PDB file of C-alpha atoms in Angstrom:
ATOM      1  CA  MET A   1      99.299  57.846  38.324  1.00 66.00           C
ATOM      2  CA  LYS A   2     102.549  58.771  36.592  1.00 71.00           C
ATOM      3  CA  THR A   3     101.962  56.017  34.039  1.00 77.00           C
ATOM      4  CA  ILE A   4      98.487  57.361  33.245  1.00 79.00           C
ATOM      5  CA  LEU A   5      99.827  60.904  32.847  1.00 77.00           C
ATOM      6  CA  LYS A   6     102.586  59.634  30.553  1.00 77.00           C
ATOM      7  CA  ILE A   7     100.037  57.772  28.410  1.00 79.00           C
ATOM      8  CA  ILE A   8      97.904  60.932  28.189  1.00 80.00           C
ATOM      9  CA  GLU A   9     100.946  62.982  27.151  1.00 79.00           C
ATOM     10  CA  LEU A  10     101.873  60.446  24.477  1.00 75.00           C
ATOM     11  CA  PHE A  11      98.310  60.422  23.166  1.00 76.00           C
ATOM     12  CA  LYS A  12      98.243  64.237  23.040  1.00 81.00           C
ATOM     13  CA  SER A  13     101.591  64.244  21.234  1.00 77.00           C
ATOM     14  CA  PHE A  14     100.259  61.695  18.743  1.00 76.00           C
ATOM     15  CA  LEU A  15      97.164  63.812  18.035  1.00 79.00           C
ATOM     16  CA  LEU A  16      99.344  66.912  17.589  1.00 83.00           C
ATOM     17  CA  ASP A  17     101.534  65.004  15.132  1.00 80.00           C
ATOM     18  CA  ILE A  18      98.440  63.951  13.170  1.00 84.00           C
ATOM     19  CA  GLY A  19      97.210  67.548  13.009  1.00 85.00           C
ATOM     20  CA  GLU A  20     100.596  68.924  11.944  1.00 86.00           C
ATOM     21  CA  LEU A  21     100.989  66.141   9.384  1.00 86.00           C
ATOM     22  CA  SER A  22      97.577  67.023   7.919  1.00 89.00           C
ATOM     23  CA  LEU A  23      98.600  70.678   7.579  1.00 90.00           C
ATOM     24  CA  PHE A  24     101.887  69.560   6.015  1.00 90.00           C
ATOM     25  CA  ALA A  25      99.974  67.427   3.490  1.00 90.00           C
ATOM     26  CA  GLY A  26      97.680  70.381   2.738  1.00 90.00           C
ATOM     27  CA  ARG A  27     100.693  72.562   2.017  1.00 88.00           C
ATOM     28  CA  PHE A  28     102.055  69.865  -0.298  1.00 91.00           C
ATOM     29  CA  PHE A  29      98.844  69.825  -2.386  1.00 91.00           C
ATOM     30  CA  LYS A  30      98.952  73.616  -2.489  1.00 89.00           C
ATOM     31  CA  GLU A  31     102.579  73.790  -3.632  1.00 87.00           C
ATOM     32  CA  VAL A  32     102.542  70.880  -6.090  1.00 86.00           C
ATOM     33  CA  PHE A  33     100.553  72.817  -8.699  1.00 83.00           C
ATOM     34  CA  LYS A  34     102.579  76.016  -8.412  1.00 80.00           C
ATOM     35  CA  SER A  35     105.325  76.937 -10.848  1.00 77.00           C
ATOM     36  CA  PRO A  36     108.189  76.538 -11.354  1.00 73.00           C
ATOM     37  CA  SER A  37     108.161  72.766 -11.545  1.00 78.00           C
ATOM     38  CA  GLU A  38     111.339  71.189 -10.200  1.00 81.00           C
ATOM     39  CA  TYR A  39     111.230  68.319 -12.719  1.00 85.00           C
ATOM     40  CA  ARG A  40     115.009  67.814 -12.764  1.00 88.00           C
ATOM     41  CA  GLU A  41     115.129  67.322  -9.014  1.00 88.00           C
ATOM     42  CA  PHE A  42     112.083  65.061  -9.280  1.00 90.00           C
ATOM     43  CA  ILE A  43     113.814  62.853 -11.881  1.00 91.00           C
ATOM     44  CA  ARG A  44     116.993  62.798  -9.798  1.00 91.00           C
ATOM     45  CA  GLN A  45     115.074  61.710  -6.712  1.00 92.00           C
ATOM     46  CA  CYS A  46     113.230  58.998  -8.676  1.00 91.00           C
ATOM     47  CA  PHE A  47     116.526  57.566  -9.891  1.00 91.00           C
ATOM     48  CA  TYR A  48     118.140  57.885  -6.478  1.00 88.00           C
ATOM     49  CA  MET A  49     115.283  56.199  -4.607  1.00 89.00           C
ATOM     50  CA  GLY A  50     114.767  53.443  -7.166  1.00 87.00           C
ATOM     51  CA  ASN A  51     118.462  52.685  -7.503  1.00 85.00           C
ATOM     52  CA  ARG A  52     118.990  52.689  -3.738  1.00 81.00           C
ATOM     53  CA  SER A  53     116.140  50.276  -3.041  1.00 87.00           C
ATOM     54  CA  LEU A  54     116.193  47.977  -6.079  1.00 89.00           C
ATOM     55  CA  LEU A  55     118.732  45.432  -4.810  1.00 90.00           C
ATOM     56  CA  LEU A  56     117.073  45.142  -1.394  1.00 91.00           C
ATOM     57  CA  VAL A  57     113.611  44.736  -2.964  1.00 92.00           C
ATOM     58  CA  THR A  58     114.981  42.099  -5.355  1.00 92.00           C
ATOM     59  CA  VAL A  59     116.612  39.998  -2.636  1.00 93.00           C
ATOM     60  CA  THR A  60     113.608  40.295  -0.322  1.00 93.00           C
ATOM     61  CA  GLY A  61     111.108  39.422  -3.056  1.00 92.00           C
ATOM     62  CA  PHE A  62     113.108  36.394  -4.121  1.00 94.00           C
ATOM     63  CA  ILE A  63     113.346  35.084  -0.552  1.00 93.00           C
ATOM     64  CA  ILE A  64     109.633  35.691   0.030  1.00 92.00           C
ATOM     65  CA  GLY A  65     108.772  33.609  -3.043  1.00 91.00           C
ATOM     66  CA  LEU A  66     111.066  30.787  -1.946  1.00 92.00           C
ATOM     67  CA  VAL A  67     109.992  30.690   1.697  1.00 92.00           C
ATOM     68  CA  PHE A  68     106.270  31.113   1.055  1.00 90.00           C
ATOM     69  CA  THR A  69     106.255  28.228  -1.420  1.00 90.00           C
ATOM     70  CA  LEU A  70     108.419  25.965   0.735  1.00 89.00           C
ATOM     71  CA  GLN A  71     106.188  26.567   3.759  1.00 88.00           C
ATOM     72  CA  SER A  72     102.889  26.139   1.894  1.00 87.00           C
ATOM     73  CA  ARG A  73     103.755  23.097  -0.236  1.00 85.00           C
ATOM     74  CA  PRO A  74     103.660  20.424   2.531  1.00 84.00           C
ATOM     75  CA  THR A  75     100.192  21.567   3.635  1.00 84.00           C
ATOM     76  CA  LEU A  76      98.818  21.493   0.092  1.00 82.00           C
ATOM     77  CA  GLN A  77     100.377  18.058  -0.429  1.00 82.00           C
ATOM     78  CA  GLU A  78      98.375  16.664   2.498  1.00 81.00           C
ATOM     79  CA  PHE A  79      95.163  17.652   0.722  1.00 80.00           C
ATOM     80  CA  GLY A  80      96.371  16.690  -2.754  1.00 78.00           C
ATOM     81  CA  ALA A  81      96.146  20.294  -3.912  1.00 77.00           C
ATOM     82  CA  VAL A  82      99.720  21.020  -5.011  1.00 80.00           C
ATOM     83  CA  SER A  83      98.400  22.027  -8.446  1.00 82.00           C
ATOM     84  CA  TRP A  84      96.839  25.060  -6.756  1.00 86.00           C
ATOM     85  CA  MET A  85     100.221  26.343  -5.611  1.00 87.00           C
ATOM     86  CA  PRO A  86     100.813  28.852  -8.479  1.00 87.00           C
ATOM     87  CA  SER A  87      97.319  30.305  -8.052  1.00 88.00           C
ATOM     88  CA  MET A  88      97.595  30.628  -4.280  1.00 89.00           C
ATOM     89  CA  VAL A  89     101.083  32.127  -4.326  1.00 90.00           C
ATOM     90  CA  SER A  90     100.330  34.609  -7.111  1.00 90.00           C
ATOM     91  CA  ILE A  91      97.124  35.928  -5.525  1.00 90.00           C
ATOM     92  CA  SER A  92      98.720  36.200  -2.074  1.00 90.00           C
ATOM     93  CA  ILE A  93     101.809  38.003  -3.334  1.00 92.00           C
ATOM     94  CA  ILE A  94     100.057  40.359  -5.763  1.00 92.00           C
ATOM     95  CA  ARG A  95      97.209  41.299  -3.436  1.00 88.00           C
ATOM     96  CA  GLU A  96      98.945  41.654  -0.103  1.00 89.00           C
ATOM     97  CA  ILE A  97     102.403  40.271   0.617  1.00 91.00           C
ATOM     98  CA  GLY A  98     104.291  42.033  -2.174  1.00 91.00           C
ATOM     99  CA  PRO A  99     102.893  45.560  -1.649  1.00 93.00           C
ATOM    100  CA  ILE A 100     103.091  45.661   2.153  1.00 93.00           C
ATOM    101  CA  ILE A 101     106.529  44.029   2.484  1.00 93.00           C
ATOM    102  CA  THR A 102     108.028  46.265  -0.213  1.00 93.00           C
ATOM    103  CA  ALA A 103     106.435  49.336   1.374  1.00 93.00           C
ATOM    104  CA  LEU A 104     107.878  48.440   4.787  1.00 93.00           C
ATOM    105  CA  ILE A 105     111.324  47.946   3.249  1.00 92.00           C
ATOM    106  CA  CYS A 106     111.105  51.327   1.523  1.00 91.00           C
ATOM    107  CA  ALA A 107     109.874  52.927   4.752  1.00 90.00           C
ATOM    108  CA  GLY A 108     113.059  51.771   6.434  1.00 88.00           C
ATOM    109  CA  ARG A 109     115.322  52.469   3.500  1.00 88.00           C
ATOM    110  CA  ILE A 110     113.870  55.601   1.866  1.00 91.00           C
ATOM    111  CA  GLY A 111     111.772  57.115   4.656  1.00 89.00           C
ATOM    112  CA  SER A 112     114.600  57.130   7.173  1.00 89.00           C
ATOM    113  CA  GLY A 113     116.971  58.504   4.537  1.00 89.00           C
ATOM    114  CA  ILE A 114     114.646  61.401   3.737  1.00 91.00           C
ATOM    115  CA  GLY A 115     114.133  62.149   7.428  1.00 90.00           C
ATOM    116  CA  ALA A 116     117.873  62.145   8.136  1.00 89.00           C
ATOM    117  CA  GLU A 117     118.740  64.170   5.023  1.00 89.00           C
ATOM    118  CA  LEU A 118     116.192  66.927   5.561  1.00 90.00           C
ATOM    119  CA  GLY A 119     116.805  66.862   9.300  1.00 88.00           C
ATOM    120  CA  SER A 120     120.518  67.493   8.829  1.00 88.00           C
ATOM    121  CA  MET A 121     119.716  70.310   6.393  1.00 88.00           C
ATOM    122  CA  ARG A 122     117.391  71.861   8.968  1.00 87.00           C
ATOM    123  CA  VAL A 123     119.800  71.744  11.918  1.00 86.00           C
ATOM    124  CA  THR A 124     122.702  73.070   9.798  1.00 85.00           C
ATOM    125  CA  GLU A 125     120.425  75.925   8.630  1.00 83.00           C
ATOM    126  CA  GLN A 126     120.661  75.022   4.946  1.00 86.00           C
ATOM    127  CA  ILE A 127     116.873  75.231   4.622  1.00 85.00           C
ATOM    128  CA  ASP A 128     116.895  78.672   6.290  1.00 83.00           C
ATOM    129  CA  ALA A 129     119.592  79.788   3.846  1.00 86.00           C
ATOM    130  CA  MET A 130     117.418  78.662   0.903  1.00 83.00           C
ATOM    131  CA  GLU A 131     114.504  80.703   2.249  1.00 80.00           C
ATOM    132  CA  VAL A 132     116.706  83.800   2.654  1.00 82.00           C
ATOM    133  CA  SER A 133     118.042  83.442  -0.891  1.00 80.00           C
ATOM    134  CA  GLY A 134     114.505  83.499  -2.310  1.00 75.00           C
ATOM    135  CA  THR A 135     114.289  79.798  -3.164  1.00 78.00           C
ATOM    136  CA  ASN A 136     111.202  77.835  -2.135  1.00 83.00           C
ATOM    137  CA  PRO A 137     112.747  74.974  -0.090  1.00 86.00           C
ATOM    138  CA  PHE A 138     109.390  73.238   0.385  1.00 89.00           C
ATOM    139  CA  LYS A 139     108.870  72.984  -3.361  1.00 89.00           C
ATOM    140  CA  TYR A 140     112.436  71.890  -4.073  1.00 88.00           C
ATOM    141  CA  LEU A 141     113.011  69.520  -1.151  1.00 90.00           C
ATOM    142  CA  VAL A 142     109.600  68.234  -0.070  1.00 91.00           C
ATOM    143  CA  VAL A 143     107.335  68.192  -3.135  1.00 92.00           C
ATOM    144  CA  THR A 144     109.900  66.462  -5.353  1.00 93.00           C
ATOM    145  CA  ARG A 145     110.607  63.750  -2.773  1.00 94.00           C
ATOM    146  CA  ILE A 146     106.954  63.002  -2.053  1.00 94.00           C
ATOM    147  CA  LEU A 147     106.155  62.775  -5.771  1.00 94.00           C
ATOM    148  CA  ALA A 148     109.213  60.549  -6.322  1.00 94.00           C
ATOM    149  CA  THR A 149     108.199  58.066  -3.606  1.00 94.00           C
ATOM    150  CA  THR A 150     104.592  58.079  -4.837  1.00 94.00           C
ATOM    151  CA  PHE A 151     105.549  57.128  -8.385  1.00 93.00           C
ATOM    152  CA  MET A 152     108.522  54.882  -7.652  1.00 93.00           C
ATOM    153  CA  LEU A 153     106.935  52.572  -5.087  1.00 94.00           C
ATOM    154  CA  PRO A 154     104.449  50.947  -7.550  1.00 93.00           C
ATOM    155  CA  ILE A 155     107.398  50.214  -9.860  1.00 93.00           C
ATOM    156  CA  LEU A 156     109.399  48.666  -7.035  1.00 94.00           C
ATOM    157  CA  VAL A 157     106.379  46.630  -5.922  1.00 94.00           C
ATOM    158  CA  PHE A 158     105.827  45.338  -9.457  1.00 93.00           C
ATOM    159  CA  PHE A 159     109.479  44.346  -9.737  1.00 93.00           C
ATOM    160  CA  GLY A 160     109.429  42.681  -6.307  1.00 93.00           C
ATOM    161  CA  ASP A 161     106.251  40.741  -7.198  1.00 93.00           C
ATOM    162  CA  VAL A 162     107.814  39.405 -10.397  1.00 93.00           C
ATOM    163  CA  ILE A 163     110.969  38.295  -8.577  1.00 95.00           C
ATOM    164  CA  ALA A 164     108.887  36.673  -5.812  1.00 94.00           C
ATOM    165  CA  LEU A 165     106.870  34.700  -8.378  1.00 93.00           C
ATOM    166  CA  TYR A 166     110.091  33.616 -10.070  1.00 93.00           C
ATOM    167  CA  GLY A 167     111.448  32.406  -6.719  1.00 92.00           C
ATOM    168  CA  SER A 168     108.229  30.439  -6.187  1.00 91.00           C
ATOM    169  CA  TYR A 169     108.582  28.935  -9.660  1.00 92.00           C
ATOM    170  CA  LEU A 170     112.112  27.735  -8.873  1.00 92.00           C
ATOM    171  CA  VAL A 171     110.848  25.811  -5.845  1.00 89.00           C
ATOM    172  CA  GLU A 172     108.027  24.251  -7.871  1.00 89.00           C
ATOM    173  CA  ASN A 173     110.430  23.396 -10.665  1.00 88.00           C
ATOM    174  CA  ILE A 174     112.836  21.641  -8.273  1.00 87.00           C
ATOM    175  CA  LYS A 175     110.228  19.954  -6.063  1.00 83.00           C
ATOM    176  CA  GLY A 176     107.525  19.160  -8.607  1.00 80.00           C
ATOM    177  CA  ASN A 177     109.285  19.402 -11.987  1.00 83.00           C
ATOM    178  CA  VAL A 178     106.866  22.138 -13.130  1.00 84.00           C
ATOM    179  CA  SER A 179     107.857  23.921 -16.330  1.00 86.00           C
ATOM    180  CA  PHE A 180     108.162  27.704 -16.594  1.00 88.00           C
ATOM    181  CA  LEU A 181     105.339  27.922 -19.148  1.00 90.00           C
ATOM    182  CA  LEU A 182     102.939  25.777 -17.120  1.00 89.00           C
ATOM    183  CA  TYR A 183     103.630  27.630 -13.877  1.00 89.00           C
ATOM    184  CA  PHE A 184     103.058  31.119 -15.279  1.00 90.00           C
ATOM    185  CA  ASN A 185     100.039  30.005 -17.318  1.00 91.00           C
ATOM    186  CA  LYS A 186      98.428  29.014 -14.020  1.00 89.00           C
ATOM    187  CA  VAL A 187      99.539  32.310 -12.463  1.00 90.00           C
ATOM    188  CA  PHE A 188      97.886  34.410 -15.170  1.00 89.00           C
ATOM    189  CA  GLU A 189      94.763  32.245 -15.149  1.00 88.00           C
ATOM    190  CA  ALA A 190      94.350  32.915 -11.426  1.00 86.00           C
ATOM    191  CA  LEU A 191      94.900  36.677 -11.554  1.00 86.00           C
ATOM    192  CA  GLU A 192      92.131  39.134 -12.430  1.00 83.00           C
ATOM    193  CA  PHE A 193      91.932  42.897 -12.767  1.00 81.00           C
ATOM    194  CA  GLY A 194      90.222  42.865  -9.367  1.00 77.00           C
ATOM    195  CA  ASP A 195      93.534  41.690  -7.949  1.00 81.00           C
ATOM    196  CA  LEU A 196      95.850  44.011  -9.876  1.00 86.00           C
ATOM    197  CA  ILE A 197      94.036  47.367  -9.827  1.00 88.00           C
ATOM    198  CA  PRO A 198      93.404  47.707  -6.059  1.00 87.00           C
ATOM    199  CA  ALA A 199      96.926  46.469  -5.289  1.00 89.00           C
ATOM    200  CA  THR A 200      98.426  49.066  -7.644  1.00 90.00           C
ATOM    201  CA  ILE A 201      96.269  51.910  -6.337  1.00 91.00           C
ATOM    202  CA  LYS A 202      97.158  51.252  -2.715  1.00 93.00           C
ATOM    203  CA  THR A 203     100.882  51.243  -3.544  1.00 94.00           C
ATOM    204  CA  LEU A 204     100.463  54.863  -4.667  1.00 94.00           C
ATOM    205  CA  PHE A 205      99.081  55.687  -1.225  1.00 95.00           C
ATOM    206  CA  PHE A 206     101.905  53.708   0.389  1.00 95.00           C
ATOM    207  CA  GLY A 207     104.495  55.709  -1.541  1.00 94.00           C
ATOM    208  CA  PHE A 208     102.774  58.994  -0.702  1.00 95.00           C
ATOM    209  CA  ALA A 209     102.721  58.094   3.010  1.00 94.00           C
ATOM    210  CA  ILE A 210     106.426  57.170   3.021  1.00 94.00           C
ATOM    211  CA  GLY A 211     107.452  60.426   1.353  1.00 93.00           C
ATOM    212  CA  LEU A 212     105.064  62.582   3.370  1.00 94.00           C
ATOM    213  CA  VAL A 213     106.074  61.287   6.806  1.00 93.00           C
ATOM    214  CA  GLY A 214     109.802  61.214   5.976  1.00 92.00           C
ATOM    215  CA  CYS A 215     109.705  64.819   4.720  1.00 93.00           C
ATOM    216  CA  PHE A 216     107.508  65.950   7.631  1.00 92.00           C
ATOM    217  CA  LYS A 217     109.816  64.529  10.281  1.00 90.00           C
ATOM    218  CA  GLY A 218     112.967  65.801   8.596  1.00 89.00           C
ATOM    219  CA  TYR A 219     111.652  69.240   7.600  1.00 89.00           C
ATOM    220  CA  ASN A 220     110.419  69.944  11.147  1.00 87.00           C
ATOM    221  CA  CYS A 221     113.484  68.466  12.873  1.00 84.00           C
ATOM    222  CA  LYS A 222     114.489  70.104  16.169  1.00 80.00           C
ATOM    223  CA  LYS A 223     116.870  69.574  19.109  1.00 70.00           C
ATOM    224  CA  GLY A 224     120.075  69.936  17.111  1.00 71.00           C
ATOM    225  CA  THR A 225     122.058  67.022  15.727  1.00 73.00           C
ATOM    226  CA  ALA A 226     120.413  64.584  18.159  1.00 75.00           C
ATOM    227  CA  GLY A 227     117.115  65.415  16.487  1.00 78.00           C
ATOM    228  CA  VAL A 228     118.388  64.066  13.147  1.00 83.00           C
ATOM    229  CA  GLY A 229     118.547  60.498  14.448  1.00 82.00           C
ATOM    230  CA  LEU A 230     115.218  60.984  16.204  1.00 83.00           C
ATOM    231  CA  ALA A 231     113.649  62.242  12.963  1.00 84.00           C
ATOM    232  CA  ALA A 232     114.919  59.240  10.993  1.00 85.00           C
ATOM    233  CA  ASN A 233     113.787  56.768  13.656  1.00 87.00           C
ATOM    234  CA  SER A 234     110.341  58.328  14.184  1.00 86.00           C
ATOM    235  CA  ALA A 235     109.824  58.522  10.410  1.00 87.00           C
ATOM    236  CA  VAL A 236     110.195  54.739  10.125  1.00 90.00           C
ATOM    237  CA  VAL A 237     107.978  53.982  13.142  1.00 88.00           C
ATOM    238  CA  PHE A 238     105.240  56.449  12.177  1.00 88.00           C
ATOM    239  CA  THR A 239     105.277  55.368   8.530  1.00 91.00           C
ATOM    240  CA  SER A 240     105.092  51.653   9.386  1.00 91.00           C
ATOM    241  CA  MET A 241     102.031  52.243  11.541  1.00 90.00           C
ATOM    242  CA  LEU A 242     100.451  54.413   8.857  1.00 91.00           C
ATOM    243  CA  LEU A 243     101.082  51.770   6.187  1.00 93.00           C
ATOM    244  CA  PHE A 244      99.151  49.143   8.136  1.00 93.00           C
ATOM    245  CA  ILE A 245      96.250  51.570   8.618  1.00 92.00           C
ATOM    246  CA  ILE A 246      96.173  52.383   4.894  1.00 92.00           C
ATOM    247  CA  ASP A 247      96.392  48.680   4.061  1.00 92.00           C
ATOM    248  CA  PHE A 248      93.440  47.872   6.315  1.00 92.00           C
ATOM    249  CA  ILE A 249      91.336  50.646   4.737  1.00 91.00           C
ATOM    250  CA  ALA A 250      92.326  49.507   1.228  1.00 90.00           C
ATOM    251  CA  VAL A 251      91.362  45.874   1.922  1.00 87.00           C
ATOM    252  CA  PHE A 252      88.088  46.953   3.533  1.00 88.00           C
ATOM    253  CA  VAL A 253      87.140  49.187   0.571  1.00 87.00           C
ATOM    254  CA  THR A 254      88.223  46.546  -1.948  1.00 82.00           C
ATOM    255  CA  ASN A 255      85.993  43.937  -0.312  1.00 80.00           C
ATOM    256  CA  ILE A 256      83.037  46.317  -0.546  1.00 78.00           C
ATOM    257  CA  PHE A 257      83.438  47.161  -4.239  1.00 73.00           C
ATOM    258  CA  TYR A 258      84.687  43.814  -5.586  1.00 64.00           C
ATOM    259  CA  HIS A 259      82.590  41.423  -3.534  1.00 56.00           C
ATOM    260  CA  LEU A 260      79.101  42.887  -3.795  1.00 49.00           C
TER     261      LEU A 260
END
């Protein structure tokens, strides 16, 4: 009985979080078009988030390209289809692997950072001080960070995809003596706008989700300093779950419009 009651409480808490997050998102869309525009803070956040995540995205993308090619090559060799390797790797990485892996990395790297930063500002009453001084803390702290994650994630995904394809090329060059020109000619022959456009659009939603959840958890942080760690941790967990839901919806919609 206690287990059932605990499950019910968790479910109610989840639904409350969804409702509060929706109201938070509504406030964002209301504030984003109001003046003054905090473009300097927006540029600073873009640089900070991109610079902080670039090395991790680069290393992860490179390893993904290496491992994916090394794991797939023996299977394709059994069927005499090694020549299809560039096409298979490029479509898999551009459509799905690159965007979702990069988004999950940024959820852990950027989302937790936003949650901890805003959470510490909330518990030390810095946000309250900004409100008293007449500054709009939501516009300065939340709107700029959500916009920065929304616009920076597609750039990071693009960079990670390129590095992953280069890592795949290195394996093919060593194992099969495939030239750089031949490999990437096959890559571009395999890719279509139907692969690039949906993948790019969904990365915008990924970035928006990362910024929104991180800001929501940090901005509404409670329970003192212990709540800061809880806000950072819950931001990563909630965002990761939300990313998979968005990814499923994106794939489902893409299949409807591009495979009629």
